Amino acid sequence: MREKIKELLNEIKFSQERADELKQKFGWRFVQSSNPKPNKSYQKLHIYTFRTPKYKYLVHIEEYEYDYYLISFFPKLNKDFYVKQARLAAMGREHYDEYSYLTKENIPLQIITLLVSEMKQILNKKPYASFGYFGAPNVKTGEDEDLFNTKRVRIYNNIIYSELSNTHKVISDPTFSGSLILNKEVLKEYPLYEDYCMDILVSHL
């Protein structure tokens, strides 16, 4: 039991060495950077992928003006899944999307370690960068409760805060299932930057 507790504590605290191990274990790799589609407002979309024993995951990092990056990740699912969920949604029944689908792999700590590592890579190139990310509720009903924070978001925020709080402000709210990680110096100079980043984040929920 003590060893399991120790292992859990090591996961909660970010470590670049641990991130490098996970990247090798899960085959983390860069796929491509692409220009936006006509209906998108980001400047670039950077795509990464990694694979667990059960699923292949995609990581999307949308790059916006003013060094703002919005991060999302989800398992790659077959087309039948989307057809079925669209039918359920049309009938007003509980349904899932790629973000809320339950993989039951219990790897949120490993995933956030990978994402924090990527944030730090971006900060090495752009030290004034800020970030946003969004999770999802376990099930989507089409109602307002879909926007409430998930347990995953709270876990992610604790890890991000412990690693980036010296330079970034972590902003979360019970009315949306995501968070902002904003550079404090930029926020001090441009207070409306928070609204800019928040609007982009909320548009994805």
mmCIF file of C-alpha atoms in Angstrom:
data_model
loop_
_atom_site.group_PDB
_atom_site.id
_atom_site.type_symbol
_atom_site.label_atom_id
_atom_site.label_comp_id
_atom_site.label_asym_id
_atom_site.label_seq_id
_atom_site.Cartn_x
_atom_site.Cartn_y
_atom_site.Cartn_z
ATOM 1 C CA MET A 1 0.000 0.000 0.000
ATOM 2 C CA ARG A 2 2.807 2.430 0.860
ATOM 3 C CA GLU A 3 4.417 1.792 -2.514
ATOM 4 C CA LYS A 4 1.129 2.538 -4.299
ATOM 5 C CA ILE A 5 0.740 5.778 -2.348
ATOM 6 C CA LYS A 6 4.329 6.739 -3.158
ATOM 7 C CA GLU A 7 3.743 5.994 -6.840
ATOM 8 C CA LEU A 8 0.603 8.147 -6.844
ATOM 9 C CA LEU A 9 2.397 11.072 -5.209
ATOM 10 C CA ASN A 10 5.160 10.851 -7.795
ATOM 11 C CA GLU A 11 2.558 11.057 -10.549
ATOM 12 C CA ILE A 12 0.866 14.113 -9.024
ATOM 13 C CA LYS A 13 4.131 16.066 -8.894
ATOM 14 C CA PHE A 14 5.409 16.967 -12.350
ATOM 15 C CA SER A 15 8.785 15.621 -13.397
ATOM 16 C CA GLN A 16 10.394 16.126 -16.795
ATOM 17 C CA GLU A 17 12.183 12.822 -16.375
ATOM 18 C CA ARG A 18 8.818 11.139 -15.854
ATOM 19 C CA ALA A 19 7.405 12.986 -18.878
ATOM 20 C CA ASP A 20 10.265 11.740 -21.045
ATOM 21 C CA GLU A 21 9.612 8.175 -19.850
ATOM 22 C CA LEU A 22 5.927 8.481 -20.717
ATOM 23 C CA LYS A 23 6.687 9.923 -24.151
ATOM 24 C CA GLN A 24 8.815 6.904 -24.909
ATOM 25 C CA LYS A 25 6.305 4.473 -23.391
ATOM 26 C CA PHE A 26 3.317 5.894 -25.265
ATOM 27 C CA GLY A 27 5.134 6.730 -28.487
ATOM 28 C CA TRP A 28 4.487 10.466 -28.269
ATOM 29 C CA ARG A 29 5.226 12.076 -31.625
ATOM 30 C CA PHE A 30 4.586 15.219 -33.607
ATOM 31 C CA VAL A 31 2.293 14.687 -36.608
ATOM 32 C CA GLN A 32 1.963 18.035 -38.375
ATOM 33 C CA SER A 33 1.237 21.752 -38.190
ATOM 34 C CA SER A 34 -1.510 23.013 -40.472
ATOM 35 C CA ASN A 35 -3.129 26.302 -41.431
ATOM 36 C CA PRO A 36 -6.675 26.969 -40.249
ATOM 37 C CA LYS A 37 -9.794 25.928 -42.135
ATOM 38 C CA PRO A 38 -12.003 28.819 -43.299
ATOM 39 C CA ASN A 39 -14.294 28.556 -40.253
ATOM 40 C CA LYS A 40 -11.472 28.528 -37.696
ATOM 41 C CA SER A 41 -9.866 31.529 -36.003
ATOM 42 C CA TYR A 42 -6.573 30.033 -34.852
ATOM 43 C CA GLN A 43 -3.357 30.727 -36.740
ATOM 44 C CA LYS A 44 -1.936 27.206 -36.673
ATOM 45 C CA LEU A 45 -3.043 23.770 -35.533
ATOM 46 C CA HIS A 46 -0.271 21.582 -34.118
ATOM 47 C CA ILE A 47 -1.147 17.891 -33.900
ATOM 48 C CA TYR A 48 0.554 15.262 -31.765
ATOM 49 C CA THR A 49 -0.331 11.655 -31.109
ATOM 50 C CA PHE A 50 0.384 8.940 -28.587
ATOM 51 C CA ARG A 51 -0.883 5.419 -28.048
ATOM 52 C CA THR A 52 -1.901 3.515 -24.921
ATOM 53 C CA PRO A 53 -2.579 -0.233 -24.852
ATOM 54 C CA LYS A 54 -6.252 0.463 -25.731
ATOM 55 C CA TYR A 55 -6.445 3.664 -27.745
ATOM 56 C CA LYS A 56 -4.663 6.033 -30.043
ATOM 57 C CA TYR A 57 -4.966 9.612 -28.771
ATOM 58 C CA LEU A 58 -4.779 12.883 -30.646
ATOM 59 C CA VAL A 59 -3.525 16.102 -29.059
ATOM 60 C CA HIS A 60 -4.543 19.362 -30.725
ATOM 61 C CA ILE A 61 -2.726 22.576 -29.841
ATOM 62 C CA GLU A 62 -4.427 25.562 -31.446
ATOM 63 C CA GLU A 63 -2.115 28.570 -31.720
ATOM 64 C CA TYR A 64 -3.809 31.975 -31.575
ATOM 65 C CA GLU A 65 -2.667 35.557 -31.723
ATOM 66 C CA TYR A 66 -0.803 36.997 -28.739
ATOM 67 C CA ASP A 67 0.943 33.678 -27.945
ATOM 68 C CA TYR A 68 -2.175 31.937 -26.682
ATOM 69 C CA TYR A 69 -2.376 28.148 -27.074
ATOM 70 C CA LEU A 70 -5.517 26.084 -26.544
ATOM 71 C CA ILE A 71 -4.914 22.399 -25.855
ATOM 72 C CA SER A 72 -7.310 19.497 -26.196
ATOM 73 C CA PHE A 73 -6.893 15.748 -26.411
ATOM 74 C CA PHE A 74 -9.168 12.827 -27.171
ATOM 75 C CA PRO A 75 -9.113 9.165 -28.234
ATOM 76 C CA LYS A 76 -9.455 8.416 -31.927
ATOM 77 C CA LEU A 77 -12.828 6.681 -32.327
ATOM 78 C CA ASN A 78 -14.478 4.982 -35.288
ATOM 79 C CA LYS A 79 -17.175 6.628 -37.402
ATOM 80 C CA ASP A 80 -19.932 4.401 -35.996
ATOM 81 C CA PHE A 81 -19.427 6.027 -32.603
ATOM 82 C CA TYR A 82 -20.176 9.501 -33.970
ATOM 83 C CA VAL A 83 -23.234 8.329 -35.907
ATOM 84 C CA LYS A 84 -24.713 6.671 -32.824
ATOM 85 C CA GLN A 85 -24.051 9.646 -30.550
ATOM 86 C CA ALA A 86 -25.536 12.083 -33.081
ATOM 87 C CA ARG A 87 -28.736 10.028 -33.116
ATOM 88 C CA LEU A 88 -28.911 10.049 -29.312
ATOM 89 C CA ALA A 89 -28.351 13.806 -29.235
ATOM 90 C CA ALA A 90 -31.105 14.348 -31.814
ATOM 91 C CA MET A 91 -33.491 12.432 -29.569
ATOM 92 C CA GLY A 92 -32.484 14.543 -26.548
ATOM 93 C CA ARG A 93 -30.893 11.585 -24.804
ATOM 94 C CA GLU A 94 -27.590 11.311 -22.974
ATOM 95 C CA HIS A 95 -24.712 11.173 -25.421
ATOM 96 C CA TYR A 96 -20.944 11.390 -25.641
ATOM 97 C CA ASP A 97 -18.459 13.176 -27.833
ATOM 98 C CA GLU A 98 -14.770 12.396 -28.337
ATOM 99 C CA TYR A 99 -13.880 14.480 -25.274
ATOM 100 C CA SER A 100 -16.380 12.931 -22.867
ATOM 101 C CA TYR A 101 -16.053 9.325 -24.022
ATOM 102 C CA LEU A 102 -14.946 7.145 -21.102
ATOM 103 C CA THR A 103 -11.889 5.104 -22.017
ATOM 104 C CA LYS A 104 -11.699 3.653 -18.468
ATOM 105 C CA GLU A 105 -7.914 3.636 -18.695
ATOM 106 C CA ASN A 106 -7.415 5.735 -15.549
ATOM 107 C CA ILE A 107 -4.439 7.672 -16.930
ATOM 108 C CA PRO A 108 -5.308 11.353 -16.312
ATOM 109 C CA LEU A 109 -2.097 11.964 -14.372
ATOM 110 C CA GLN A 110 0.043 10.546 -17.155
ATOM 111 C CA ILE A 111 -1.782 12.655 -19.731
ATOM 112 C CA ILE A 112 -1.410 15.917 -17.819
ATOM 113 C CA THR A 113 2.294 15.160 -17.336
ATOM 114 C CA LEU A 114 2.647 14.943 -21.116
ATOM 115 C CA LEU A 115 0.695 18.162 -21.618
ATOM 116 C CA VAL A 116 2.641 20.140 -19.008
ATOM 117 C CA SER A 117 5.845 18.951 -20.663
ATOM 118 C CA GLU A 118 4.594 20.314 -23.979
ATOM 119 C CA MET A 119 3.606 23.624 -22.348
ATOM 120 C CA LYS A 120 7.136 23.968 -21.019
ATOM 121 C CA GLN A 121 8.544 23.222 -24.472
ATOM 122 C CA ILE A 122 6.447 26.078 -25.860
ATOM 123 C CA LEU A 123 7.560 28.367 -23.015
ATOM 124 C CA ASN A 124 11.183 27.664 -23.862
ATOM 125 C CA LYS A 125 10.534 29.267 -27.266
ATOM 126 C CA LYS A 126 7.899 31.815 -26.207
ATOM 127 C CA PRO A 127 8.357 32.676 -22.507
ATOM 128 C CA TYR A 128 5.274 34.926 -22.423
ATOM 129 C CA ALA A 129 2.930 32.277 -23.814
ATOM 130 C CA SER A 130 -0.368 31.476 -22.123
ATOM 131 C CA PHE A 131 -2.542 28.395 -22.339
ATOM 132 C CA GLY A 132 -6.048 27.100 -22.099
ATOM 133 C CA TYR A 133 -7.370 23.562 -22.008
ATOM 134 C CA PHE A 134 -10.721 21.924 -21.581
ATOM 135 C CA GLY A 135 -11.903 18.615 -20.197
ATOM 136 C CA ALA A 136 -15.415 17.242 -20.338
ATOM 137 C CA PRO A 137 -18.153 15.821 -18.136
ATOM 138 C CA ASN A 138 -18.624 12.067 -18.133
ATOM 139 C CA VAL A 139 -21.758 12.331 -20.214
ATOM 140 C CA LYS A 140 -23.364 15.052 -22.311
ATOM 141 C CA THR A 141 -27.056 15.784 -21.867
ATOM 142 C CA GLY A 142 -27.348 19.068 -23.733
ATOM 143 C CA GLU A 143 -28.104 20.843 -20.465
ATOM 144 C CA ASP A 144 -26.095 23.435 -18.513
ATOM 145 C CA GLU A 145 -24.725 20.805 -16.116
ATOM 146 C CA ASP A 146 -22.474 19.621 -18.950
ATOM 147 C CA LEU A 147 -20.300 22.674 -18.250
ATOM 148 C CA PHE A 148 -19.448 21.897 -14.639
ATOM 149 C CA ASN A 149 -15.905 21.031 -13.700
ATOM 150 C CA THR A 150 -14.864 17.420 -13.801
ATOM 151 C CA LYS A 151 -12.599 15.676 -11.334
ATOM 152 C CA ARG A 152 -9.971 15.512 -14.039
ATOM 153 C CA VAL A 153 -9.856 19.290 -14.344
ATOM 154 C CA ARG A 154 -9.252 19.702 -10.609
ATOM 155 C CA ILE A 155 -6.418 17.173 -10.727
ATOM 156 C CA TYR A 156 -4.895 18.868 -13.768
ATOM 157 C CA ASN A 157 -5.087 22.296 -12.146
ATOM 158 C CA ASN A 158 -3.259 21.138 -9.024
ATOM 159 C CA ILE A 159 -0.358 19.833 -11.103
ATOM 160 C CA ILE A 160 -0.254 22.896 -13.359
ATOM 161 C CA TYR A 161 -0.399 25.261 -10.385
ATOM 162 C CA SER A 162 2.477 23.520 -8.621
ATOM 163 C CA GLU A 163 4.631 23.764 -11.754
ATOM 164 C CA LEU A 164 3.723 27.133 -13.323
ATOM 165 C CA SER A 165 2.223 29.312 -10.571
ATOM 166 C CA ASN A 166 5.370 31.457 -10.257
ATOM 167 C CA THR A 167 4.861 32.840 -13.747
ATOM 168 C CA HIS A 168 1.240 32.020 -14.574
ATOM 169 C CA LYS A 169 -2.188 32.524 -13.058
ATOM 170 C CA VAL A 170 -4.446 29.463 -13.181
ATOM 171 C CA ILE A 171 -8.075 30.441 -13.674
ATOM 172 C CA SER A 172 -10.905 27.963 -13.419
ATOM 173 C CA ASP A 173 -14.614 28.272 -12.785
ATOM 174 C CA PRO A 174 -17.381 25.809 -11.877
ATOM 175 C CA THR A 175 -19.384 26.875 -14.942
ATOM 176 C CA PHE A 176 -16.955 25.487 -17.495
ATOM 177 C CA SER A 177 -14.889 22.325 -17.702
ATOM 178 C CA GLY A 178 -11.585 23.923 -18.546
ATOM 179 C CA SER A 179 -8.949 26.331 -17.296
ATOM 180 C CA LEU A 180 -6.748 29.211 -18.348
ATOM 181 C CA ILE A 181 -3.045 29.392 -17.531
ATOM 182 C CA LEU A 182 -2.186 33.029 -18.161
ATOM 183 C CA ASN A 183 1.200 34.708 -18.011
ATOM 184 C CA LYS A 184 1.117 37.110 -15.067
ATOM 185 C CA GLU A 185 3.224 39.793 -16.705
ATOM 186 C CA VAL A 186 1.069 39.849 -19.831
ATOM 187 C CA LEU A 187 -2.085 39.890 -17.728
ATOM 188 C CA LYS A 188 -0.800 42.804 -15.671
ATOM 189 C CA GLU A 189 0.006 44.803 -18.795
ATOM 190 C CA TYR A 190 -3.163 43.830 -20.667
ATOM 191 C CA PRO A 191 -6.035 42.995 -18.246
ATOM 192 C CA LEU A 192 -8.432 42.307 -21.141
ATOM 193 C CA TYR A 193 -6.201 39.428 -22.219
ATOM 194 C CA GLU A 194 -8.132 37.190 -19.820
ATOM 195 C CA ASP A 195 -11.411 37.949 -21.609
ATOM 196 C CA TYR A 196 -9.782 37.264 -24.974
ATOM 197 C CA CYS A 197 -8.510 33.861 -23.860
ATOM 198 C CA MET A 198 -11.706 32.999 -22.003
ATOM 199 C CA ASP A 199 -13.877 33.703 -25.029
ATOM 200 C CA ILE A 200 -11.828 31.311 -27.134
ATOM 201 C CA LEU A 201 -11.967 28.614 -24.473
ATOM 202 C CA VAL A 202 -15.711 28.892 -23.871
ATOM 203 C CA SER A 203 -16.379 28.747 -27.619
ATOM 204 C CA HIS A 204 -15.121 25.131 -27.541
ATOM 205 C CA LEU A 205 -17.394 23.930 -24.719
#
